[in-house]
Backbone as JSON Lines, residues from 0, in Angstrom:
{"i":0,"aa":"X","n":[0.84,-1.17,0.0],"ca":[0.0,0.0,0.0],"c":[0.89,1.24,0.0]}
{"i":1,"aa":"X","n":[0.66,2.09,-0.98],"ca":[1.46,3.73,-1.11],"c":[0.69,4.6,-0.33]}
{"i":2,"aa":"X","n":[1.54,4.96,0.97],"ca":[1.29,5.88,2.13],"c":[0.9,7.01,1.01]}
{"i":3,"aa":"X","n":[0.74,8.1,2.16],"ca":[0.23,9.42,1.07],"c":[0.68,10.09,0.87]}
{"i":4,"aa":"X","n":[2.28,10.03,1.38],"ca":[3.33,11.08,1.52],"c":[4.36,10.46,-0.02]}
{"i":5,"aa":"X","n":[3.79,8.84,-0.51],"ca":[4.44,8.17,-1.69],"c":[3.53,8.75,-2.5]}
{"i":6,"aa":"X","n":[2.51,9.3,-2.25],"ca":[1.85,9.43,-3.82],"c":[1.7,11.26,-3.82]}
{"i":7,"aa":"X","n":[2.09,11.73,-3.17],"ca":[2.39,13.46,-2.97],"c":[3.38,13.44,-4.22]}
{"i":8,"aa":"X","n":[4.44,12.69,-3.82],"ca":[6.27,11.92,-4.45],"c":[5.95,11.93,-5.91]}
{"i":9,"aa":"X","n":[5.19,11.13,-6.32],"ca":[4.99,10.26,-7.41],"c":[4.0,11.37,-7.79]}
{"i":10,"aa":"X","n":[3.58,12.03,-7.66],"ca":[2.71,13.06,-8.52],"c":[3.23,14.35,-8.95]}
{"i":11,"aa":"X","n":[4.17,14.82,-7.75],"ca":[5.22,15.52,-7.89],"c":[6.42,15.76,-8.87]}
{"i":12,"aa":"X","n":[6.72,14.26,-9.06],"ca":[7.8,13.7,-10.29],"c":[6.88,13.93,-11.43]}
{"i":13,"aa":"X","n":[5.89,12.82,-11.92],"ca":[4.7,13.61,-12.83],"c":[4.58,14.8,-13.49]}
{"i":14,"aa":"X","n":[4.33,15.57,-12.58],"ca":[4.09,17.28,-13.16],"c":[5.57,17.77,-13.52]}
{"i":15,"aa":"X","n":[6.49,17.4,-12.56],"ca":[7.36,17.75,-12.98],"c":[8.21,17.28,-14.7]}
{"i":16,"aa":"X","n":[8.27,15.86,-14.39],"ca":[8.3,15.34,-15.55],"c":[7.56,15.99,-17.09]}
{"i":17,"aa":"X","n":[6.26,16.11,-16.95],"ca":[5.17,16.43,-17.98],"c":[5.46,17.53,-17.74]}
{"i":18,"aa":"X","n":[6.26,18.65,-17.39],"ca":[5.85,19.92,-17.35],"c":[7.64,20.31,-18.19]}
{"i":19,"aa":"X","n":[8.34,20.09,-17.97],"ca":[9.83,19.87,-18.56],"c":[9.76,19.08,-20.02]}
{"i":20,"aa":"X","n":[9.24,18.42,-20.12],"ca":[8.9,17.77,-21.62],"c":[7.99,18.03,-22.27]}
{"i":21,"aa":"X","n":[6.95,19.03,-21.64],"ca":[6.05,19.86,-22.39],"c":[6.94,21.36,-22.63]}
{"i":22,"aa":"X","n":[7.6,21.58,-22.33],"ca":[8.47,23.18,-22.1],"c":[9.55,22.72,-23.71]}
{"i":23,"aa":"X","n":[9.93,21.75,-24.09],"ca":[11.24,21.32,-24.85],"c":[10.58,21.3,-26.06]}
{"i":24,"aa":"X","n":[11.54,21.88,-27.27],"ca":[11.07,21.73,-28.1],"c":[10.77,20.42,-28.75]}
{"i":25,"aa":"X","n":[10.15,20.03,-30.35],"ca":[9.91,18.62,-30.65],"c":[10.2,18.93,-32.28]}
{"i":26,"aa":"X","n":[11.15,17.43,-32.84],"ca":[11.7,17.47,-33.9],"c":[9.98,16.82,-35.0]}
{"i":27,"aa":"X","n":[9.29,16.13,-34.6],"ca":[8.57,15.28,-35.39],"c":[7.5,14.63,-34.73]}
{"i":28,"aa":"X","n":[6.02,14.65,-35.2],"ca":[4.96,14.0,-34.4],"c":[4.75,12.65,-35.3]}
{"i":29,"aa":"X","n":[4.3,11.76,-34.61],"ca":[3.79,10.42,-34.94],"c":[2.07,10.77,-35.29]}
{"i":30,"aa":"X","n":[1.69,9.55,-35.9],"ca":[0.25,9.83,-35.94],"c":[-0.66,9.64,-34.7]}
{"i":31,"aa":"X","n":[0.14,9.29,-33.43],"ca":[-0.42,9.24,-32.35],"c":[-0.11,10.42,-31.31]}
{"i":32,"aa":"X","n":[0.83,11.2,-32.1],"ca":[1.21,12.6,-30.89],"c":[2.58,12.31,-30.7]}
{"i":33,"aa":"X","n":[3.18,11.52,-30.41],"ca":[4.33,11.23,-29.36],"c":[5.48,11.89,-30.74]}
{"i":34,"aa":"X","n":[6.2,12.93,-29.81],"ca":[7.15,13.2,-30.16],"c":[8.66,12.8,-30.37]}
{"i":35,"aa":"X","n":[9.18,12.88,-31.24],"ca":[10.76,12.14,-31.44],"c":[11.57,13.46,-30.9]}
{"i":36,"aa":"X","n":[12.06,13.35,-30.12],"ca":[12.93,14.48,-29.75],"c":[14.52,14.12,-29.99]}
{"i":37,"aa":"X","n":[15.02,15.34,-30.18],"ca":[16.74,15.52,-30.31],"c":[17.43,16.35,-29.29]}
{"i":38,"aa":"X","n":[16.62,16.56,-28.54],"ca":[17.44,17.59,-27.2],"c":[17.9,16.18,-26.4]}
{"i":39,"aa":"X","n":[19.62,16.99,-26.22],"ca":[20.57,15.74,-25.45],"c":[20.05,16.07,-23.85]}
{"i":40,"aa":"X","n":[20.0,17.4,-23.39],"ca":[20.3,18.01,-22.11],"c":[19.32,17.5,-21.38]}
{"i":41,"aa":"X","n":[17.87,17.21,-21.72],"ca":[17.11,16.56,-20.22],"c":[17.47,15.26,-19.91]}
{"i":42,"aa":"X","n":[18.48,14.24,-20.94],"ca":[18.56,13.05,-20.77],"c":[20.73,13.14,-20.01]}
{"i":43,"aa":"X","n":[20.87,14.05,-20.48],"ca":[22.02,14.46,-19.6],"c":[21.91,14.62,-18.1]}
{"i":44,"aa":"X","n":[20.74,15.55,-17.61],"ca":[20.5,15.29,-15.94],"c":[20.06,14.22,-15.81]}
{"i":45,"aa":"X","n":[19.2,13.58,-16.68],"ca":[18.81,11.94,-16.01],"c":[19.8,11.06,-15.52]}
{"i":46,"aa":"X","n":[20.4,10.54,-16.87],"ca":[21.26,10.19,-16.93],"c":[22.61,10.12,-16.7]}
{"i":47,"aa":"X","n":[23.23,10.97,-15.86],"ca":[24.37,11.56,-15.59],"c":[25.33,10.72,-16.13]}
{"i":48,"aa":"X","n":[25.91,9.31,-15.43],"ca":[26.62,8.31,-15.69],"c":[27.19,8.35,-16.75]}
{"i":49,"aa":"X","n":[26.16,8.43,-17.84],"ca":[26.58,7.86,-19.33],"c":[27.69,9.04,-20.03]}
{"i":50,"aa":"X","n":[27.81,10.11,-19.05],"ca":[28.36,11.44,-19.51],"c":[27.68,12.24,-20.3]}
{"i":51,"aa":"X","n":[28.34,12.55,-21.55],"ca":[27.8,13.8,-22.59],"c":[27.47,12.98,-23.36]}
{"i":52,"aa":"X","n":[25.85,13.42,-24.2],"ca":[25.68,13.04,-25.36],"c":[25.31,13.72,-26.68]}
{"i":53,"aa":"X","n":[25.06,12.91,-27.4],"ca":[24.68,13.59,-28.71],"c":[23.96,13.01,-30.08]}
{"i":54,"aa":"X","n":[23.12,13.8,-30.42],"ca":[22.49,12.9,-31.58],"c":[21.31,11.63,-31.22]}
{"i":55,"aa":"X","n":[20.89,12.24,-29.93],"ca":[19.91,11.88,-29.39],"c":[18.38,12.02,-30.15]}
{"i":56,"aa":"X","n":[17.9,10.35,-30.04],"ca":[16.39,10.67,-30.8],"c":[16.02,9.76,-29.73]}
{"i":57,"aa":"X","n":[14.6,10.44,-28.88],"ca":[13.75,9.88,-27.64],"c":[12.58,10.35,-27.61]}
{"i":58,"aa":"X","n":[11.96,9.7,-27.07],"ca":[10.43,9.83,-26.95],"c":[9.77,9.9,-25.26]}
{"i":59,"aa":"X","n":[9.27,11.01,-25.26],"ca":[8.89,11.07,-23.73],"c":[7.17,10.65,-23.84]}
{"i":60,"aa":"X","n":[6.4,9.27,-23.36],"ca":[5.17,9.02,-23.99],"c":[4.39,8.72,-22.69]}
{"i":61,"aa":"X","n":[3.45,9.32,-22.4],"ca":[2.11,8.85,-21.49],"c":[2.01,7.45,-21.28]}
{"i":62,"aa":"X","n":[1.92,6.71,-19.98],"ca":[1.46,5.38,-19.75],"c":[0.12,5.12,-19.55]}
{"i":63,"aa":"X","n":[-0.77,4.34,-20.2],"ca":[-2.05,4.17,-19.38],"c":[-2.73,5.1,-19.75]}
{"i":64,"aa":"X","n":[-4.09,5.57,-19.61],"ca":[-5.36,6.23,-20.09],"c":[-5.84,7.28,-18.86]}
{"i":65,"aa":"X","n":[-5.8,8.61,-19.26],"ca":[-6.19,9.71,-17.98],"c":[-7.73,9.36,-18.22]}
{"i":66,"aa":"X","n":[-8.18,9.71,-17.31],"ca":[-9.55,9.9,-17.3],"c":[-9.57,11.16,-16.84]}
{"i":67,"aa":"X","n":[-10.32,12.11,-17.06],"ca":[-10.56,13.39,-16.04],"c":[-11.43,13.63,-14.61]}
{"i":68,"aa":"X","n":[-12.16,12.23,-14.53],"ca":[-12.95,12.15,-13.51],"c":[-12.16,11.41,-12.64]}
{"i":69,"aa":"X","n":[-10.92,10.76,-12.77],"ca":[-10.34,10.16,-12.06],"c":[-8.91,10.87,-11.87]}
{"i":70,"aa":"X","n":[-8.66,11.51,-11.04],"ca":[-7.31,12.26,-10.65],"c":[-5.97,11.17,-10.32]}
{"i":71,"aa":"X","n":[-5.01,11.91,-10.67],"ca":[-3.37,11.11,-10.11],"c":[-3.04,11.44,-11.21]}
{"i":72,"aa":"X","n":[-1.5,10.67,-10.74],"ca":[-0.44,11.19,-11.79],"c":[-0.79,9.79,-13.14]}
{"i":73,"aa":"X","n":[0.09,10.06,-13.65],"ca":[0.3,8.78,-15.0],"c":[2.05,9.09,-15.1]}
{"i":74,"aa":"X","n":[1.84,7.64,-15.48],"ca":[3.77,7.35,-15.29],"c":[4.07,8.07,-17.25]}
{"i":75,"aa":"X","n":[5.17,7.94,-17.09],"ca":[6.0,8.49,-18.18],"c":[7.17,7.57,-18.86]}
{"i":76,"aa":"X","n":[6.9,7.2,-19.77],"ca":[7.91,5.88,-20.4],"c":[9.38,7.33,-21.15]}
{"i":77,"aa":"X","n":[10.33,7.41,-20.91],"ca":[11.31,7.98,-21.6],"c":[12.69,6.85,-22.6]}
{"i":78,"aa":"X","n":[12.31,6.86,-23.89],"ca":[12.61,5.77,-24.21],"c":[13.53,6.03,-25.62]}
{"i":79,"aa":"X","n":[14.85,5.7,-25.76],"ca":[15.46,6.53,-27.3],"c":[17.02,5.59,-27.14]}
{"i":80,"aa":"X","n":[17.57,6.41,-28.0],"ca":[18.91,6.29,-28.24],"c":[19.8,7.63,-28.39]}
{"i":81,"aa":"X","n":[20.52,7.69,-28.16],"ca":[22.0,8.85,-27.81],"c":[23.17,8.12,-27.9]}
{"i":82,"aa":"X","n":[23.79,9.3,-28.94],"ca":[25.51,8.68,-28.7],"c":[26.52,9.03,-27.81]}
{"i":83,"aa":"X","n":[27.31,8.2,-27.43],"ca":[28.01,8.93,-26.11],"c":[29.56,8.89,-26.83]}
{"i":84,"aa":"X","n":[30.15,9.12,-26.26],"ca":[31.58,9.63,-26.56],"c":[32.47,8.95,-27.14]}
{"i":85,"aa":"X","n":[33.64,8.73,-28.11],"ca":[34.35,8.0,-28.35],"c":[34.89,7.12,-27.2]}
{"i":86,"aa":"X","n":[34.39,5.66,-27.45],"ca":[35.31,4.89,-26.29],"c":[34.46,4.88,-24.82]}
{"i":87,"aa":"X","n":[33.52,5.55,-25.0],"ca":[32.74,5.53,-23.58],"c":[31.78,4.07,-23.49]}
{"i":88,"aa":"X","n":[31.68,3.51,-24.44],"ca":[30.65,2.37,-24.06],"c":[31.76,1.22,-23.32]}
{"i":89,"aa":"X","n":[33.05,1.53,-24.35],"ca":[34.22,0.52,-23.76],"c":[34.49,0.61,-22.82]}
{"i":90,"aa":"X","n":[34.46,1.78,-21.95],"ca":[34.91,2.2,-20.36],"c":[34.13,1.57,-19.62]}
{"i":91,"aa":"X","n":[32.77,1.96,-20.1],"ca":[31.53,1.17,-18.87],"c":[31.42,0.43,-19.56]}
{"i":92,"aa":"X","n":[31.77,-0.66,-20.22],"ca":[31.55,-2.27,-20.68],"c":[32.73,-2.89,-20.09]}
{"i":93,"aa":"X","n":[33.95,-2.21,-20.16],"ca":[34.8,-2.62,-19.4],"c":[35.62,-3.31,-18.54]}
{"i":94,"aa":"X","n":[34.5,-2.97,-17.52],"ca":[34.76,-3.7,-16.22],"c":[33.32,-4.57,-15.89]}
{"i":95,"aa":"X","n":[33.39,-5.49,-17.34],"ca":[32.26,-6.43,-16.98],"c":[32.23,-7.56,-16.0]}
{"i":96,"aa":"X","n":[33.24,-7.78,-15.37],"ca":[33.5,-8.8,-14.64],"c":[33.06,-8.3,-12.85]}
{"i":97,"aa":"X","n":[33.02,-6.87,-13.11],"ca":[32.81,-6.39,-11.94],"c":[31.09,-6.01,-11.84]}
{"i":98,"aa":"X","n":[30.85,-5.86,-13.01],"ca":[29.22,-5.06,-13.11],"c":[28.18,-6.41,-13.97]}
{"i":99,"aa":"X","n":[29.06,-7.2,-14.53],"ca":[27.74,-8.23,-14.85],"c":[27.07,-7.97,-16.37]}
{"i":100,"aa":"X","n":[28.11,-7.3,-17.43],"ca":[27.42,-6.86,-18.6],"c":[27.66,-8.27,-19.23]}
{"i":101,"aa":"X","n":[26.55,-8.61,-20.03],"ca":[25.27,-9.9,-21.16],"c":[24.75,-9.31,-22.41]}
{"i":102,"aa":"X","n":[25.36,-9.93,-22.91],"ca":[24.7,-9.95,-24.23],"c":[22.94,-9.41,-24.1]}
{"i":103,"aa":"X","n":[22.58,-8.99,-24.46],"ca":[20.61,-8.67,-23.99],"c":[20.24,-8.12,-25.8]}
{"i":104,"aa":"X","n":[18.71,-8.19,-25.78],"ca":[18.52,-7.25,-27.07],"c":[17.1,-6.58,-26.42]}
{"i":105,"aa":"X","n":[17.4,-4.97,-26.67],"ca":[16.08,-4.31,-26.53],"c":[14.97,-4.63,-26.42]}
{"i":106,"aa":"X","n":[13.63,-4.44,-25.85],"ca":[12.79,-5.09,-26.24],"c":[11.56,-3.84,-26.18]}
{"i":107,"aa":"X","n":[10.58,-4.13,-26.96],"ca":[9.56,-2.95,-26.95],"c":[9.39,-1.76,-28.04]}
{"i":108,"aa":"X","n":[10.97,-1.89,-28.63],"ca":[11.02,-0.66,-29.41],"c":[10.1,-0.11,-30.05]}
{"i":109,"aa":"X","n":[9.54,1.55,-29.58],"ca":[8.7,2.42,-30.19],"c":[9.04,2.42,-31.68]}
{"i":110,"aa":"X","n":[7.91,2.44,-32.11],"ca":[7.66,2.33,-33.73],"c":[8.36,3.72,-34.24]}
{"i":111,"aa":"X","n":[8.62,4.57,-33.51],"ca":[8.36,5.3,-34.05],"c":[10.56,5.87,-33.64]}
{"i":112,"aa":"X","n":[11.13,4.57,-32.76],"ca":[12.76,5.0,-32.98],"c":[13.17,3.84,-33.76]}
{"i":113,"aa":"X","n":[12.56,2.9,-34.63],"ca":[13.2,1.8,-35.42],"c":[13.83,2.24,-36.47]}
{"i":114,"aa":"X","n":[13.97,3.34,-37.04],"ca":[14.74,3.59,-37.67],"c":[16.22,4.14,-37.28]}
{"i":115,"aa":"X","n":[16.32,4.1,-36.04],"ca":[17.65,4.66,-35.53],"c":[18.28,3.61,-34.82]}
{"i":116,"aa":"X","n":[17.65,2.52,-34.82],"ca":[18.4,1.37,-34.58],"c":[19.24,0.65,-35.81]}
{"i":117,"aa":"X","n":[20.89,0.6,-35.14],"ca":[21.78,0.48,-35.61],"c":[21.71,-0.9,-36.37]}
{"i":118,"aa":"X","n":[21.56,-1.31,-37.51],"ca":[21.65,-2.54,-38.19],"c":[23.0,-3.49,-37.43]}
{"i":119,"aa":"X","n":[22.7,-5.02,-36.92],"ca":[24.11,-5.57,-36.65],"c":[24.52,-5.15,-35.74]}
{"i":120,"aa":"X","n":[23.58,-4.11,-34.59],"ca":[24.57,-3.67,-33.37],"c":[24.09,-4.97,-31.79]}
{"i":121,"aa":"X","n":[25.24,-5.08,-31.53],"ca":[25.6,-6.27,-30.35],"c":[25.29,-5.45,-29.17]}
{"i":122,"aa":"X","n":[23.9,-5.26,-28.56],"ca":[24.06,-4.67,-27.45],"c":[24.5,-5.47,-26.04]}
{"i":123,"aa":"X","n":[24.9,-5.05,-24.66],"ca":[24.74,-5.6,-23.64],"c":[24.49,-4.9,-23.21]}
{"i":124,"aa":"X","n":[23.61,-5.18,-21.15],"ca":[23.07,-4.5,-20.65],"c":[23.89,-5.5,-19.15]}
{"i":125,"aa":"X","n":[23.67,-4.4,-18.37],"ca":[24.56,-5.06,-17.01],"c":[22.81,-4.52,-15.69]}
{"i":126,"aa":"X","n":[22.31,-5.4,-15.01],"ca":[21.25,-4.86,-13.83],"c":[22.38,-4.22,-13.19]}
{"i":127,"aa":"X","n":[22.99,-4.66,-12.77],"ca":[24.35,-3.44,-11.59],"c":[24.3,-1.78,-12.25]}
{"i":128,"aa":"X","n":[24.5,-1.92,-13.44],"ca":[24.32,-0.42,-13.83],"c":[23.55,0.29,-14.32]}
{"i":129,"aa":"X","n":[22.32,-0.66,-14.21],"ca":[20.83,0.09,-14.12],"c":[20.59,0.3,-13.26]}
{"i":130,"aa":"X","n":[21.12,-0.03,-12.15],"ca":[20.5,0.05,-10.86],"c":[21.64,1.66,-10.7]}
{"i":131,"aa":"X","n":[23.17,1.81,-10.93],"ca":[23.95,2.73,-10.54],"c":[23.08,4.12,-11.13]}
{"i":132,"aa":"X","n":[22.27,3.62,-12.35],"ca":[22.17,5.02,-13.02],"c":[20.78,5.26,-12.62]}
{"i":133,"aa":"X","n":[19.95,4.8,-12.16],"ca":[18.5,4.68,-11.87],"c":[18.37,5.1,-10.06]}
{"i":134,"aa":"X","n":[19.65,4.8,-9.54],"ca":[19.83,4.82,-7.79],"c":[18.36,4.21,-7.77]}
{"i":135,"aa":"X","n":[17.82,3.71,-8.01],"ca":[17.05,2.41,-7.71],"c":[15.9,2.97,-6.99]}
{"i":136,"aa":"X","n":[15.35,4.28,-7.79],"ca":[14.58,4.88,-7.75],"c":[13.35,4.8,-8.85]}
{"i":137,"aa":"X","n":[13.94,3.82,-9.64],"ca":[12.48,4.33,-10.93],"c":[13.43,3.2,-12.01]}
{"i":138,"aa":"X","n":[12.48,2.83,-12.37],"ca":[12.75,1.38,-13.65],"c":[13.82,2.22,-14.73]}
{"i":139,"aa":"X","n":[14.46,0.97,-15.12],"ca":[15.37,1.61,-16.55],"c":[16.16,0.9,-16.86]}
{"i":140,"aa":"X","n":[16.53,0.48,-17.95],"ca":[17.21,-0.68,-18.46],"c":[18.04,0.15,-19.63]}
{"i":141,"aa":"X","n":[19.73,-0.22,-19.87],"ca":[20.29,0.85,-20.35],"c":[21.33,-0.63,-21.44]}
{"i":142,"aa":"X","n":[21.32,-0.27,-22.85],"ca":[21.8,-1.51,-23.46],"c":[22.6,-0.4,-24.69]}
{"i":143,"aa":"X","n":[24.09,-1.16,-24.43],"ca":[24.74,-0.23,-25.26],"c":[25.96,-1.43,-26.56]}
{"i":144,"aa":"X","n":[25.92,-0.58,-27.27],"ca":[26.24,-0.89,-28.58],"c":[27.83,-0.5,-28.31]}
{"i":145,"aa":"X","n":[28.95,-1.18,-28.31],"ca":[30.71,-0.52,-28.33],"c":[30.64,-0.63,-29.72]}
{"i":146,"aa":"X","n":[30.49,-0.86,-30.74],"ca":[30.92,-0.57,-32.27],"c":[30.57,1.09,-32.58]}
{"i":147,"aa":"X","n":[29.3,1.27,-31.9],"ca":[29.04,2.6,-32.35],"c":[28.74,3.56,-30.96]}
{"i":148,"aa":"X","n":[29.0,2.83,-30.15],"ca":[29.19,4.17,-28.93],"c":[27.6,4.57,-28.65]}
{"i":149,"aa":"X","n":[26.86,3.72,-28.64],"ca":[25.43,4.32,-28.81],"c":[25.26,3.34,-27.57]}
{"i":150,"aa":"X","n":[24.11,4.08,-27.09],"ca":[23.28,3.71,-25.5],"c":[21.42,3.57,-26.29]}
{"i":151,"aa":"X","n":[20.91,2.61,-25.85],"ca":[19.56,2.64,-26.05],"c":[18.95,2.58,-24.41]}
{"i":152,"aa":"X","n":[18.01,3.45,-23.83],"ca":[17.47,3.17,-22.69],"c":[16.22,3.25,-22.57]}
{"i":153,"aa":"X","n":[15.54,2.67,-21.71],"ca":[14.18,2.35,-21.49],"c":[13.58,2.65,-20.37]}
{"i":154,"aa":"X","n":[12.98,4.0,-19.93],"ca":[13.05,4.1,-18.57],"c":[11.31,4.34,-18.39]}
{"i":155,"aa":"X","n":[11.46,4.08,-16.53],"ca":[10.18,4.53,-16.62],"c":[10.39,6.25,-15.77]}
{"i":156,"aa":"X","n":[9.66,6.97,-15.8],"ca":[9.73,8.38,-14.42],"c":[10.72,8.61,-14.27]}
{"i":157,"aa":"X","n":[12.15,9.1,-14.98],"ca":[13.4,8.9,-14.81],"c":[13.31,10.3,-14.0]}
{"i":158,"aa":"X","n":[14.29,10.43,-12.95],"ca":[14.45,11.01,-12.07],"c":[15.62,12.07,-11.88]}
{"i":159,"aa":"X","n":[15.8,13.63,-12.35],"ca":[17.13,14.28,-11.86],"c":[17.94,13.75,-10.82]}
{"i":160,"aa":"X","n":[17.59,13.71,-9.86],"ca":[18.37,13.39,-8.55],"c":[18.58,12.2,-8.18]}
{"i":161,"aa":"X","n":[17.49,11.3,-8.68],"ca":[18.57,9.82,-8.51],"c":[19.96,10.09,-9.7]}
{"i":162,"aa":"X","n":[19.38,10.1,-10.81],"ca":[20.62,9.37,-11.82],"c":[21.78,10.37,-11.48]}
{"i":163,"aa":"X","n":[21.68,11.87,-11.06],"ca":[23.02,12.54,-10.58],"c":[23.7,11.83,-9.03]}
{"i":164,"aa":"X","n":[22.91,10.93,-8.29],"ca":[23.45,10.59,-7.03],"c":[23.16,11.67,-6.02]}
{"i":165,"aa":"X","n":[22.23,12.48,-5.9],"ca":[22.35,13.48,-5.21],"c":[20.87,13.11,-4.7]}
């Protein structure tokens, strides 16, 4: 059961969330609304870990059905690909013996980022560093490509202040 001081939390993140991704601009609408975005910088505070990116295409999309007669928040799926730095997937793939990175393949992909998925790319995904970049605050599964330095992630309510550690 979510006390009421968890769902103050969780509604809080919400507006906040929907109110920051309603403020950003948008490269392209789907025939369902959901925007493909190219701004690196809100997935830079999420994400801190992964460092700097670039050439980011993500989708920030509504979970579940509002009703207006029924109040609360609705979760927020934040879901794309970004490239990170020369050699950065190798750094954090690295030390797989310490973090647990597997072979994995995406799963779910929005119709609407299949075209930015890399033909032939070998992702792995490590839980240890979903959990480092998530502080184990909010779902997210992070699967990266070392041929092309590319990160695909899958989050749910991603959070400023967990993924900075603060």
């Amino acid at each position: 059961m979510v006390g009421l001081a968890g769902l103050r939390r969780r509604g809080a993140l919400a507006l906040g969330l929907a109110t920051l991704l309603a403020a950003c601009t948008s490269t392209a609408k789907d025939k369902d609304g959901n925007e493909v975005r190219t701004d690196s910088e809100p997935l830079e505070r999420r994400f801190a870990p992964l460092g700097p990116l670039s050439d980011a295409h993500w989708l920030g999309v509504a979970l579940g059905t509002t009703d207006a007669r029924v109040p609360g928040p609705t979760d927020l799926r934040v879901v794309g690909f970004a490239q990170l730095r020369a050699g950065a997937v190798s750094s954090i793939t690295g030390t797989s013996s310490q973090r647990g990175f597997k072979a994995a393949k995406p799963h779910q992909l929005p119709s609407e980022l299949v075209q930015f998925m890399p033909e032939g790319a070998r992702w792995v995904r490590s839980e240890s560093f979903d959990r480092q970049v998530t502080g184990e605050t909010y779902a997210g599964r992070f699967y990266f490509d070392a041929a092309t330095d590319l990160v695909y992630f899958d989050t749910i309510n991603p959070s400023v202040a967990s993924s900075s550690g603060t």
